[in-house]
Coordinates of C-alpha atoms in Angstrom, one line a residue:
M1 CA 2.5 -18.7 -4.2
L2 CA 3.3 -18.9 -7.9
A3 CA 0.6 -16.3 -8.5
G4 CA 2.4 -13.9 -6.2
A5 CA 5.7 -14.4 -7.9
T6 CA 4.1 -13.7 -11.3
I7 CA 2.4 -10.6 -10.0
L8 CA 5.7 -9.3 -8.5
A9 CA 7.6 -10.2 -11.7
N10 CA 5.2 -8.2 -13.9
A11 CA 5.2 -5.3 -11.5
V12 CA 9.0 -5.1 -11.4
V13 CA 9.4 -5.4 -15.2
G14 CA 6.9 -2.6 -15.5
L15 CA 9.0 -0.5 -13.1
F16 CA 12.1 -1.1 -15.2
F17 CA 10.3 0.0 -18.4
F18 CA 9.0 3.1 -16.5
R19 CA 12.5 4.0 -15.4
Y20 CA 13.6 3.7 -19.1
W21 CA 10.7 5.9 -20.1
R22 CA 11.7 8.5 -17.6
N23 CA 15.2 8.6 -19.0
T24 CA 14.3 8.7 -22.7
R25 CA 10.6 9.9 -22.8
D26 CA 10.0 7.4 -25.5
S27 CA 6.4 6.2 -25.5
F28 CA 7.5 2.7 -26.5
F29 CA 8.7 2.2 -22.9
L30 CA 5.7 3.8 -21.4
L31 CA 3.3 1.4 -23.3
F32 CA 5.4 -1.6 -22.3
A33 CA 5.3 -0.5 -18.6
A34 CA 1.5 0.0 -18.8
S35 CA 1.2 -3.4 -20.4
F36 CA 3.1 -5.2 -17.6
W37 CA 1.2 -3.3 -14.9
I38 CA -2.1 -4.3 -16.5
E39 CA -1.0 -7.8 -16.6
A40 CA 0.0 -7.7 -12.9
A41 CA -3.3 -6.2 -11.9
N42 CA -5.1 -8.9 -14.0
R43 CA -3.1 -11.6 -12.3
M44 CA -3.9 -10.1 -8.9
A45 CA -7.6 -10.1 -9.7
L46 CA -7.4 -13.6 -10.9
A47 CA -5.7 -14.7 -7.7
L48 CA -8.2 -12.9 -5.4
V49 CA -11.4 -13.8 -7.3
V50 CA -12.5 -17.4 -7.6
G51 CA -12.7 -17.8 -11.4
N52 CA -11.1 -19.2 -14.5
E53 CA -8.5 -17.3 -16.5
L54 CA -10.5 -18.1 -19.6
E55 CA -13.5 -16.0 -18.5
P56 CA -14.1 -13.1 -20.9
V57 CA -13.3 -10.4 -18.3
F58 CA -9.8 -11.8 -17.5
Y59 CA -9.1 -12.8 -21.2
M60 CA -10.0 -9.3 -22.5
V61 CA -7.8 -7.5 -20.0
R62 CA -4.9 -9.8 -21.2
V63 CA -5.8 -9.0 -24.8
I64 CA -5.6 -5.3 -24.1
A65 CA -2.3 -5.7 -22.3
Y66 CA -0.8 -7.5 -25.2
G67 CA -2.4 -5.1 -27.7
L68 CA -0.5 -2.3 -26.1
I69 CA 2.7 -4.1 -26.8
V70 CA 1.7 -4.5 -30.4
V71 CA 0.8 -0.8 -30.6
A72 CA 4.1 0.1 -29.1
I73 CA 6.1 -1.9 -31.6
V74 CA 4.0 -0.6 -34.6
Q75 CA 4.5 3.0 -33.4
K76 CA 8.3 2.5 -33.0
N77 CA 8.6 1.0 -36.5
R78 CA 6.5 3.8 -38.1
K79 CA 8.4 6.7 -36.9
A80 CA 10.8 8.3 -39.3
P81 CA 14.5 8.6 -38.1

């Protein structure tokens, strides 16, 4: 049940960031939305498949999702006003 709540929370947060992206067309919000949706899919796969979250497949997907957040922050700070 906790896994379902986490999946839903990540998906909803992704939808909020997607809405912000639709309003502003800033790639920062799109990358954040993608990151949260990837994390939701990762959590769903982890809940459906018998396995450990420290297995390389699940761990690498999480690293990619968090990497998107880092890329979004770096891109936002590098842009000239």
